[in-house]
């Protein structure tokens, strides 16, 4: 009897034995559960909870609680202007968190992303302002530099065998010093607020059709492929989601994205920063979940030795993952420079590194490797930025903000550890 490897881990443990030689079609038990209607969803939810598969439930509940608390304290929290500011402000950290997620999927860490982001903004400013290079070209050079720096860290880790923690800690110090060196004694280089970098966080598509059109595209991009996939499964005689299931999911998605579109249009329109972040999330999620490269990354996070025996080039994948982290750190650095229209000595310092890692972990990416999605960056950075803006509206001092964010991170790590133990006891880890 042949079994679909993808669904083997989800098969019920109490399934009846099958007689030898009997022909049995490979069936996804999750789809069979969905065919039972609401009762099936309740059963599936209980199964996931018992197995420690919490998914995004804790962070979504946490985000709802955060919004409810701060809205009760200040009615301006859920106002269009404040929500727009939160969405735009989260992009810089979110971009960097996407890169960190690739590293965390390996079960490793990159402590240099803050310094690399600072180097990126410094290179762009020095080349475009000090040396008069075309700003677009300067941006490309800085992004390439970020990828090369990340690949260099990956080389020392994957090829030389030095611990990633030690390599990237050294990178944190070295690249911070390099940034200070190229910025010079002045320490600050102002950027053109109307230039390429300056517009990253200040440009808005003011036409209401932009936000609503993007929302419609998002809904159709989800519904159409899912509907066609269901039709193909039905034609092949394979269980598929009922149409009612797909319609409910599509309606919920539509409510969410069109609600955000309304918020944008009640202020200045669709922010360019949010559009770019959305494109990155969709693209990186596709790479991780729909390509052979993404499967190799997850495989390494599960077992390096098993991946090596399966013929995966472990060294190449590891180096490429750190290069991706460096690239997204550079992207995040440009967004941070855009917020203040300058590159200065404080770039990449403070709580940036903590927030980048916290966003990935709070969003649901495991510190132990092998579990996570780039969409976790969106959920996690929304939580962190909402807390920061909510506390700022209340006039809470920065030290208190640090402590609260640290407490949220600790709670998330504890949940991650407990979840992992529960999955092991349930035989699903």
GROMACS .gro file of C-alpha atoms in nm:
model
  429
    1UNK     CA    1   0.000   0.000   0.000
    2UNK     CA    2   0.143   0.334  -0.101
    3UNK     CA    3   0.099   0.639   0.118
    4UNK     CA    4   0.136   1.009   0.036
    5UNK     CA    5   0.439   1.125   0.235
    6UNK     CA    6   0.303   1.476   0.270
    7UNK     CA    7  -0.002   1.356   0.458
    8UNK     CA    8   0.144   1.062   0.648
    9UNK     CA    9   0.215   1.268   0.959
   10UNK     CA   10  -0.147   1.379   0.970
   11UNK     CA   11  -0.304   1.031   0.940
   12UNK     CA   12  -0.529   0.921   1.231
   13UNK     CA   13  -0.351   0.683   1.468
   14UNK     CA   14  -0.667   0.481   1.523
   15UNK     CA   15  -0.731   0.400   1.156
   16UNK     CA   16  -0.863   0.050   1.097
   17UNK     CA   17  -0.611  -0.202   0.960
   18UNK     CA   18  -0.628  -0.268   0.587
   19UNK     CA   19  -0.612  -0.618   0.448
   20UNK     CA   20  -0.301  -0.704   0.253
   21UNK     CA   21  -0.335  -0.637  -0.118
   22UNK     CA   22  -0.635  -0.408  -0.075
   23UNK     CA   23  -0.637  -0.101  -0.296
   24UNK     CA   24  -0.667   0.220  -0.096
   25UNK     CA   25  -0.656   0.571  -0.238
   26UNK     CA   26  -0.430   0.824  -0.072
   27UNK     CA   27  -0.657   1.059   0.120
   28UNK     CA   28  -0.584   1.380   0.306
   29UNK     CA   29  -0.761   1.333   0.644
   30UNK     CA   30  -0.782   1.709   0.688
   31UNK     CA   31  -1.001   1.730   0.378
   32UNK     CA   32  -1.221   1.448   0.504
   33UNK     CA   33  -1.268   1.637   0.829
   34UNK     CA   34  -1.375   1.947   0.641
   35UNK     CA   35  -1.642   1.749   0.460
   36UNK     CA   36  -1.816   1.690   0.796
   37UNK     CA   37  -1.911   2.056   0.822
   38UNK     CA   38  -1.890   2.259   1.142
   39UNK     CA   39  -1.854   1.948   1.361
   40UNK     CA   40  -1.557   1.847   1.149
   41UNK     CA   41  -1.385   2.180   1.209
   42UNK     CA   42  -1.437   2.143   1.583
   43UNK     CA   43  -1.283   1.794   1.572
   44UNK     CA   44  -0.991   1.919   1.365
   45UNK     CA   45  -0.934   2.211   1.603
   46UNK     CA   46  -0.927   1.977   1.903
   47UNK     CA   47  -0.685   1.746   1.722
   48UNK     CA   48  -0.447   2.033   1.648
   49UNK     CA   49  -0.460   2.167   2.004
   50UNK     CA   50  -0.387   1.822   2.150
   51UNK     CA   51  -0.100   1.783   1.906
   52UNK     CA   52   0.047   2.123   1.997
   53UNK     CA   53  -0.029   2.274   1.655
   54UNK     CA   54  -0.141   2.620   1.769
   55UNK     CA   55  -0.057   2.794   1.442
   56UNK     CA   56  -0.127   3.168   1.441
   57UNK     CA   57  -0.402   3.146   1.704
   58UNK     CA   58  -0.201   3.289   1.998
   59UNK     CA   59  -0.063   3.587   1.804
   60UNK     CA   60  -0.400   3.671   1.647
   61UNK     CA   61  -0.569   3.661   1.987
   62UNK     CA   62  -0.285   3.869   2.130
   63UNK     CA   63  -0.319   4.128   1.855
   64UNK     CA   64  -0.694   4.157   1.917
   65UNK     CA   65  -0.636   4.201   2.291
   66UNK     CA   66  -0.366   4.465   2.229
   67UNK     CA   67  -0.596   4.665   2.001
   68UNK     CA   68  -0.886   4.639   2.245
   69UNK     CA   69  -0.676   4.757   2.540
   70UNK     CA   70  -0.516   5.053   2.367
   71UNK     CA   71  -0.842   5.158   2.200
   72UNK     CA   72  -1.010   5.162   2.542
   73UNK     CA   73  -0.728   5.380   2.672
   74UNK     CA   74  -0.716   5.615   2.374
   75UNK     CA   75  -0.982   5.634   2.103
   76UNK     CA   76  -0.721   5.758   1.854
   77UNK     CA   77  -0.543   5.420   1.848
   78UNK     CA   78  -0.771   5.268   1.584
   79UNK     CA   79  -0.800   5.595   1.397
   80UNK     CA   80  -0.704   5.601   1.029
   81UNK     CA   81  -0.394   5.817   1.084
   82UNK     CA   82  -0.250   5.606   1.366
   83UNK     CA   83  -0.318   5.277   1.187
   84UNK     CA   84  -0.154   5.412   0.871
   85UNK     CA   85   0.148   5.515   1.075
   86UNK     CA   86   0.165   5.166   1.228
   87UNK     CA   87   0.148   4.996   0.888
   88UNK     CA   88   0.419   5.215   0.739
   89UNK     CA   89   0.644   5.200   1.045
   90UNK     CA   90   0.632   4.820   1.059
   91UNK     CA   91   0.774   4.773   0.708
   92UNK     CA   92   1.142   4.836   0.789
   93UNK     CA   93   1.149   4.585   1.074
   94UNK     CA   94   0.921   4.350   0.881
   95UNK     CA   95   1.154   4.339   0.579
   96UNK     CA   96   1.447   4.245   0.800
   97UNK     CA   97   1.236   3.989   0.984
   98UNK     CA   98   1.158   3.811   0.655
   99UNK     CA   99   1.530   3.750   0.608
  100UNK     CA  100   1.572   3.635   0.968
  101UNK     CA  101   1.294   3.379   0.919
  102UNK     CA  102   1.503   3.205   0.650
  103UNK     CA  103   1.788   3.175   0.901
  104UNK     CA  104   1.564   3.063   1.186
  105UNK     CA  105   1.422   2.787   0.965
  106UNK     CA  106   1.771   2.637   0.971
  107UNK     CA  107   1.770   2.655   1.350
  108UNK     CA  108   2.043   2.924   1.339
  109UNK     CA  109   2.059   3.296   1.424
  110UNK     CA  110   2.198   3.610   1.261
  111UNK     CA  111   2.297   3.885   1.503
  112UNK     CA  112   2.446   4.112   1.237
  113UNK     CA  113   2.130   4.225   1.058
  114UNK     CA  114   2.110   4.554   1.248
  115UNK     CA  115   2.464   4.654   1.154
  116UNK     CA  116   2.416   4.535   0.795
  117UNK     CA  117   2.108   4.755   0.766
  118UNK     CA  118   2.313   5.051   0.884
  119UNK     CA  119   2.586   4.974   0.631
  120UNK     CA  120   2.324   4.964   0.356
  121UNK     CA  121   2.192   5.311   0.433
  122UNK     CA  122   2.545   5.447   0.472
  123UNK     CA  123   2.662   5.308   0.137
  124UNK     CA  124   2.359   5.454  -0.038
  125UNK     CA  125   2.410   5.796   0.120
  126UNK     CA  126   2.785   5.810   0.057
  127UNK     CA  127   2.757   5.703  -0.306
  128UNK     CA  128   2.454   5.914  -0.403
  129UNK     CA  129   2.515   6.228  -0.195
  130UNK     CA  130   2.889   6.248  -0.136
  131UNK     CA  131   3.004   6.103  -0.470
  132UNK     CA  132   2.708   6.203  -0.687
  133UNK     CA  133   2.622   5.854  -0.812
  134UNK     CA  134   2.277   5.795  -0.957
  135UNK     CA  135   2.055   5.707  -0.660
  136UNK     CA  136   1.903   5.403  -0.825
  137UNK     CA  137   2.250   5.263  -0.889
  138UNK     CA  138   2.357   5.346  -0.534
  139UNK     CA  139   2.057   5.155  -0.400
  140UNK     CA  140   2.143   4.850  -0.613
  141UNK     CA  141   2.504   4.861  -0.492
  142UNK     CA  142   2.392   4.875  -0.129
  143UNK     CA  143   2.154   4.582  -0.176
  144UNK     CA  144   2.428   4.380  -0.345
  145UNK     CA  145   2.661   4.467  -0.058
  146UNK     CA  146   2.407   4.336   0.192
  147UNK     CA  147   2.376   4.006   0.006
  148UNK     CA  148   2.755   3.970  -0.022
  149UNK     CA  149   2.801   4.044   0.349
  150UNK     CA  150   2.541   3.782   0.436
  151UNK     CA  151   2.704   3.529   0.204
  152UNK     CA  152   3.039   3.599   0.372
  153UNK     CA  153   2.888   3.519   0.711
  154UNK     CA  154   2.736   3.206   0.561
  155UNK     CA  155   3.075   3.100   0.420
  156UNK     CA  156   3.243   3.113   0.760
  157UNK     CA  157   2.952   2.922   0.911
  158UNK     CA  158   2.887   2.662   0.641
  159UNK     CA  159   3.232   2.610   0.491
  160UNK     CA  160   3.472   2.691   0.776
  161UNK     CA  161   3.245   2.548   1.046
  162UNK     CA  162   3.242   2.845   1.284
  163UNK     CA  163   2.922   2.881   1.492
  164UNK     CA  164   2.670   3.116   1.332
  165UNK     CA  165   2.624   3.295   1.664
  166UNK     CA  166   2.996   3.380   1.687
  167UNK     CA  167   3.031   3.470   1.318
  168UNK     CA  168   2.735   3.707   1.312
  169UNK     CA  169   2.828   3.858   1.650
  170UNK     CA  170   3.166   3.944   1.500
  171UNK     CA  171   2.980   4.080   1.198
  172UNK     CA  172   2.766   4.297   1.422
  173UNK     CA  173   3.077   4.468   1.559
  174UNK     CA  174   3.276   4.480   1.236
  175UNK     CA  175   3.002   4.621   1.014
  176UNK     CA  176   2.900   4.874   1.273
  177UNK     CA  177   3.257   5.002   1.276
  178UNK     CA  178   3.265   4.996   0.896
  179UNK     CA  179   2.948   5.207   0.885
  180UNK     CA  180   3.097   5.465   1.123
  181UNK     CA  181   3.413   5.475   0.914
  182UNK     CA  182   3.244   5.547   0.580
  183UNK     CA  183   3.006   5.804   0.730
  184UNK     CA  184   3.308   6.005   0.844
  185UNK     CA  185   3.348   6.248   1.130
  186UNK     CA  186   3.021   6.425   1.061
  187UNK     CA  187   2.830   6.104   1.127
  188UNK     CA  188   2.517   6.205   0.936
  189UNK     CA  189   2.443   6.237   0.566
  190UNK     CA  190   2.104   6.379   0.472
  191UNK     CA  191   1.912   6.219   0.186
  192UNK     CA  192   1.683   6.385  -0.066
  193UNK     CA  193   1.331   6.344   0.075
  194UNK     CA  194   1.199   6.337  -0.283
  195UNK     CA  195   1.454   6.082  -0.399
  196UNK     CA  196   1.425   5.707  -0.440
  197UNK     CA  197   1.496   5.624  -0.077
  198UNK     CA  198   1.306   5.922   0.059
  199UNK     CA  199   0.982   5.818  -0.111
  200UNK     CA  200   0.989   5.462   0.022
  201UNK     CA  201   0.793   5.565   0.332
  202UNK     CA  202   0.641   5.896   0.221
  203UNK     CA  203   0.481   5.812  -0.113
  204UNK     CA  204   0.110   5.725  -0.123
  205UNK     CA  205  -0.114   5.621  -0.412
  206UNK     CA  206  -0.386   5.877  -0.344
  207UNK     CA  207  -0.641   5.738  -0.591
  208UNK     CA  208  -0.890   5.525  -0.393
  209UNK     CA  209  -0.887   5.273  -0.678
  210UNK     CA  210  -0.530   5.176  -0.588
  211UNK     CA  211  -0.610   5.039  -0.242
  212UNK     CA  212  -0.942   4.884  -0.344
  213UNK     CA  213  -0.790   4.740  -0.661
  214UNK     CA  214  -0.507   4.580  -0.465
  215UNK     CA  215  -0.758   4.433  -0.220
  216UNK     CA  216  -0.959   4.287  -0.508
  217UNK     CA  217  -0.646   4.138  -0.663
  218UNK     CA  218  -0.555   3.977  -0.329
  219UNK     CA  219  -0.900   3.819  -0.295
  220UNK     CA  220  -0.905   3.690  -0.653
  221UNK     CA  221  -0.545   3.564  -0.623
  222UNK     CA  222  -0.660   3.349  -0.332
  223UNK     CA  223  -1.001   3.238  -0.460
  224UNK     CA  224  -0.929   3.155  -0.825
  225UNK     CA  225  -0.628   2.920  -0.775
  226UNK     CA  226  -0.800   2.751  -0.479
  227UNK     CA  227  -1.123   2.702  -0.676
  228UNK     CA  228  -0.940   2.561  -0.978
  229UNK     CA  229  -0.733   2.331  -0.755
  230UNK     CA  230  -1.053   2.199  -0.598
  231UNK     CA  231  -1.200   2.135  -0.942
  232UNK     CA  232  -0.890   1.938  -1.042
  233UNK     CA  233  -0.906   1.732  -0.722
  234UNK     CA  234  -1.276   1.657  -0.780
  235UNK     CA  235  -1.206   1.554  -1.139
  236UNK     CA  236  -0.935   1.318  -1.017
  237UNK     CA  237  -1.165   1.171  -0.752
  238UNK     CA  238  -0.960   1.317  -0.466
  239UNK     CA  239  -1.140   1.472  -0.164
  240UNK     CA  240  -1.140   1.851  -0.179
  241UNK     CA  241  -1.264   2.139   0.029
  242UNK     CA  242  -1.636   2.201  -0.010
  243UNK     CA  243  -1.725   2.520  -0.194
  244UNK     CA  244  -1.884   2.661   0.121
  245UNK     CA  245  -1.549   2.628   0.299
  246UNK     CA  246  -1.368   2.817   0.024
  247UNK     CA  247  -1.636   3.086   0.014
  248UNK     CA  248  -1.620   3.143   0.390
  249UNK     CA  249  -1.241   3.175   0.378
  250UNK     CA  250  -1.262   3.411   0.081
  251UNK     CA  251  -1.522   3.630   0.253
  252UNK     CA  252  -1.308   3.653   0.568
  253UNK     CA  253  -1.007   3.749   0.358
  254UNK     CA  254  -1.213   4.006   0.169
  255UNK     CA  255  -1.337   4.163   0.493
  256UNK     CA  256  -0.980   4.194   0.617
  257UNK     CA  257  -0.814   4.335   0.306
  258UNK     CA  258  -1.099   4.568   0.211
  259UNK     CA  259  -1.111   4.687   0.571
  260UNK     CA  260  -0.743   4.780   0.550
  261UNK     CA  261  -0.809   4.948   0.214
  262UNK     CA  262  -1.079   5.163   0.375
  263UNK     CA  263  -0.834   5.266   0.646
  264UNK     CA  264  -0.575   5.366   0.388
  265UNK     CA  265  -0.824   5.565   0.180
  266UNK     CA  266  -0.950   5.747   0.489
  267UNK     CA  267  -0.600   5.891   0.531
  268UNK     CA  268  -0.369   5.947   0.234
  269UNK     CA  269  -0.424   5.635   0.025
  270UNK     CA  270  -0.223   5.319  -0.032
  271UNK     CA  271   0.133   5.354   0.107
  272UNK     CA  272   0.410   5.247  -0.128
  273UNK     CA  273   0.591   5.087   0.166
  274UNK     CA  274   0.299   4.855   0.244
  275UNK     CA  275   0.263   4.759  -0.122
  276UNK     CA  276   0.631   4.663  -0.144
  277UNK     CA  277   0.611   4.469   0.183
  278UNK     CA  278   0.312   4.276   0.054
  279UNK     CA  279   0.496   4.186  -0.266
  280UNK     CA  280   0.794   4.063  -0.064
  281UNK     CA  281   0.573   3.853   0.163
  282UNK     CA  282   0.394   3.688  -0.128
  283UNK     CA  283   0.717   3.629  -0.321
  284UNK     CA  284   0.915   3.490  -0.029
  285UNK     CA  285   0.625   3.269   0.079
  286UNK     CA  286   0.608   3.127  -0.273
  287UNK     CA  287   0.982   3.054  -0.268
  288UNK     CA  288   0.962   2.872   0.064
  289UNK     CA  289   0.645   2.672   0.003
  290UNK     CA  290   0.634   2.618  -0.373
  291UNK     CA  291   0.994   2.567  -0.486
  292UNK     CA  292   1.253   2.294  -0.441
  293UNK     CA  293   1.482   2.549  -0.277
  294UNK     CA  294   1.224   2.620  -0.009
  295UNK     CA  295   1.184   2.248   0.059
  296UNK     CA  296   1.560   2.219   0.101
  297UNK     CA  297   1.557   2.500   0.359
  298UNK     CA  298   1.287   2.323   0.560
  299UNK     CA  299   1.470   1.993   0.523
  300UNK     CA  300   1.788   2.138   0.671
  301UNK     CA  301   1.588   2.277   0.962
  302UNK     CA  302   1.453   1.929   1.027
  303UNK     CA  303   1.776   1.730   1.000
  304UNK     CA  304   2.107   1.833   0.848
  305UNK     CA  305   2.237   1.477   0.823
  306UNK     CA  306   1.920   1.348   0.660
  307UNK     CA  307   1.933   1.636   0.412
  308UNK     CA  308   2.294   1.559   0.326
  309UNK     CA  309   2.211   1.193   0.265
  310UNK     CA  310   1.921   1.301   0.045
  311UNK     CA  311   2.169   1.476  -0.183
  312UNK     CA  312   2.107   1.835  -0.075
  313UNK     CA  313   2.407   2.066  -0.102
  314UNK     CA  314   2.399   2.173   0.262
  315UNK     CA  315   2.683   2.423   0.229
  316UNK     CA  316   2.529   2.604  -0.067
  317UNK     CA  317   2.186   2.628   0.093
  318UNK     CA  318   2.329   2.760   0.419
  319UNK     CA  319   2.536   3.026   0.244
  320UNK     CA  320   2.239   3.131   0.031
  321UNK     CA  321   2.013   3.162   0.337
  322UNK     CA  322   2.254   3.400   0.509
  323UNK     CA  323   2.286   3.593   0.183
  324UNK     CA  324   1.907   3.633   0.180
  325UNK     CA  325   1.917   3.756   0.539
  326UNK     CA  326   2.182   4.011   0.444
  327UNK     CA  327   1.982   4.125   0.143
  328UNK     CA  328   1.666   4.185   0.345
  329UNK     CA  329   1.868   4.356   0.618
  330UNK     CA  330   1.990   4.597   0.350
  331UNK     CA  331   1.632   4.652   0.230
  332UNK     CA  332   1.521   4.724   0.586
  333UNK     CA  333   1.808   4.968   0.626
  334UNK     CA  334   1.687   5.170   0.327
  335UNK     CA  335   1.339   5.193   0.478
  336UNK     CA  336   1.484   5.309   0.810
  337UNK     CA  337   1.687   5.573   0.627
  338UNK     CA  338   1.373   5.680   0.444
  339UNK     CA  339   1.190   5.743   0.773
  340UNK     CA  340   1.444   6.003   0.885
  341UNK     CA  341   1.565   6.102   0.535
  342UNK     CA  342   1.925   6.046   0.645
  343UNK     CA  343   2.195   5.791   0.717
  344UNK     CA  344   2.350   5.839   1.058
  345UNK     CA  345   2.564   5.669   1.320
  346UNK     CA  346   2.263   5.542   1.512
  347UNK     CA  347   2.139   5.329   1.221
  348UNK     CA  348   2.089   4.964   1.311
  349UNK     CA  349   2.144   5.018   1.683
  350UNK     CA  350   1.913   5.026   1.984
  351UNK     CA  351   1.637   4.767   2.000
  352UNK     CA  352   1.628   4.701   1.625
  353UNK     CA  353   1.792   4.358   1.636
  354UNK     CA  354   1.570   4.250   1.923
  355UNK     CA  355   1.257   4.364   1.740
  356UNK     CA  356   1.356   4.189   1.417
  357UNK     CA  357   1.408   3.855   1.588
  358UNK     CA  358   1.109   3.907   1.816
  359UNK     CA  359   0.882   3.977   1.520
  360UNK     CA  360   0.973   3.645   1.359
  361UNK     CA  361   0.934   3.447   1.681
  362UNK     CA  362   0.618   3.621   1.800
  363UNK     CA  363   0.466   3.562   1.457
  364UNK     CA  364   0.510   3.187   1.497
  365UNK     CA  365   0.853   3.095   1.359
  366UNK     CA  366   1.025   2.836   1.577
  367UNK     CA  367   1.367   2.908   1.724
  368UNK     CA  368   1.443   2.538   1.689
  369UNK     CA  369   1.420   2.538   1.310
  370UNK     CA  370   1.199   2.367   1.058
  371UNK     CA  371   0.875   2.555   1.130
  372UNK     CA  372   0.766   2.896   1.011
  373UNK     CA  373   0.640   3.106   0.722
  374UNK     CA  374   0.740   3.449   0.601
  375UNK     CA  375   0.385   3.567   0.682
  376UNK     CA  376   0.490   3.527   1.046
  377UNK     CA  377   0.691   3.845   0.998
  378UNK     CA  378   0.371   4.037   0.927
  379UNK     CA  379   0.189   3.911   1.237
  380UNK     CA  380   0.487   3.955   1.466
  381UNK     CA  381   0.583   4.303   1.352
  382UNK     CA  382   0.218   4.413   1.378
  383UNK     CA  383   0.217   4.307   1.741
  384UNK     CA  384   0.545   4.484   1.822
  385UNK     CA  385   0.464   4.805   1.635
  386UNK     CA  386   0.112   4.818   1.781
  387UNK     CA  387   0.254   4.790   2.132
  388UNK     CA  388   0.509   5.064   2.062
  389UNK     CA  389   0.255   5.306   1.915
  390UNK     CA  390  -0.003   5.226   2.181
  391UNK     CA  391   0.244   5.295   2.460
  392UNK     CA  392   0.363   5.609   2.283
  393UNK     CA  393   0.004   5.740   2.271
  394UNK     CA  394  -0.013   5.688   2.646
  395UNK     CA  395   0.316   5.868   2.698
  396UNK     CA  396   0.487   5.557   2.839
  397UNK     CA  397   0.866   5.593   2.862
  398UNK     CA  398   1.096   5.396   2.632
  399UNK     CA  399   1.240   5.176   2.914
  400UNK     CA  400   0.890   5.050   2.992
  401UNK     CA  401   0.834   4.979   2.622
  402UNK     CA  402   1.151   4.768   2.619
  403UNK     CA  403   1.038   4.571   2.922
  404UNK     CA  404   0.690   4.505   2.784
  405UNK     CA  405   0.824   4.397   2.444
  406UNK     CA  406   1.076   4.172   2.619
  407UNK     CA  407   0.798   4.017   2.825
  408UNK     CA  408   0.594   3.947   2.512
  409UNK     CA  409   0.897   3.785   2.349
  410UNK     CA  410   0.962   3.568   2.655
  411UNK     CA  411   0.600   3.454   2.661
  412UNK     CA  412   0.622   3.364   2.292
  413UNK     CA  413   0.941   3.162   2.339
  414UNK     CA  414   0.783   2.977   2.630
  415UNK     CA  415   0.478   2.895   2.413
  416UNK     CA  416   0.711   2.778   2.136
  417UNK     CA  417   0.899   2.549   2.376
  418UNK     CA  418   0.582   2.406   2.529
  419UNK     CA  419   0.434   2.354   2.181
  420UNK     CA  420   0.743   2.167   2.068
  421UNK     CA  421   0.730   1.936   2.372
  422UNK     CA  422   0.359   1.873   2.314
  423UNK     CA  423   0.424   1.785   1.950
  424UNK     CA  424   0.699   1.543   2.052
  425UNK     CA  425   0.472   1.371   2.302
  426UNK     CA  426   0.204   1.349   2.030
  427UNK     CA  427   0.459   1.203   1.786
  428UNK     CA  428   0.433   1.497   1.544
  429UNK     CA  429   0.767   1.673   1.593
   0.00000   0.00000   0.00000
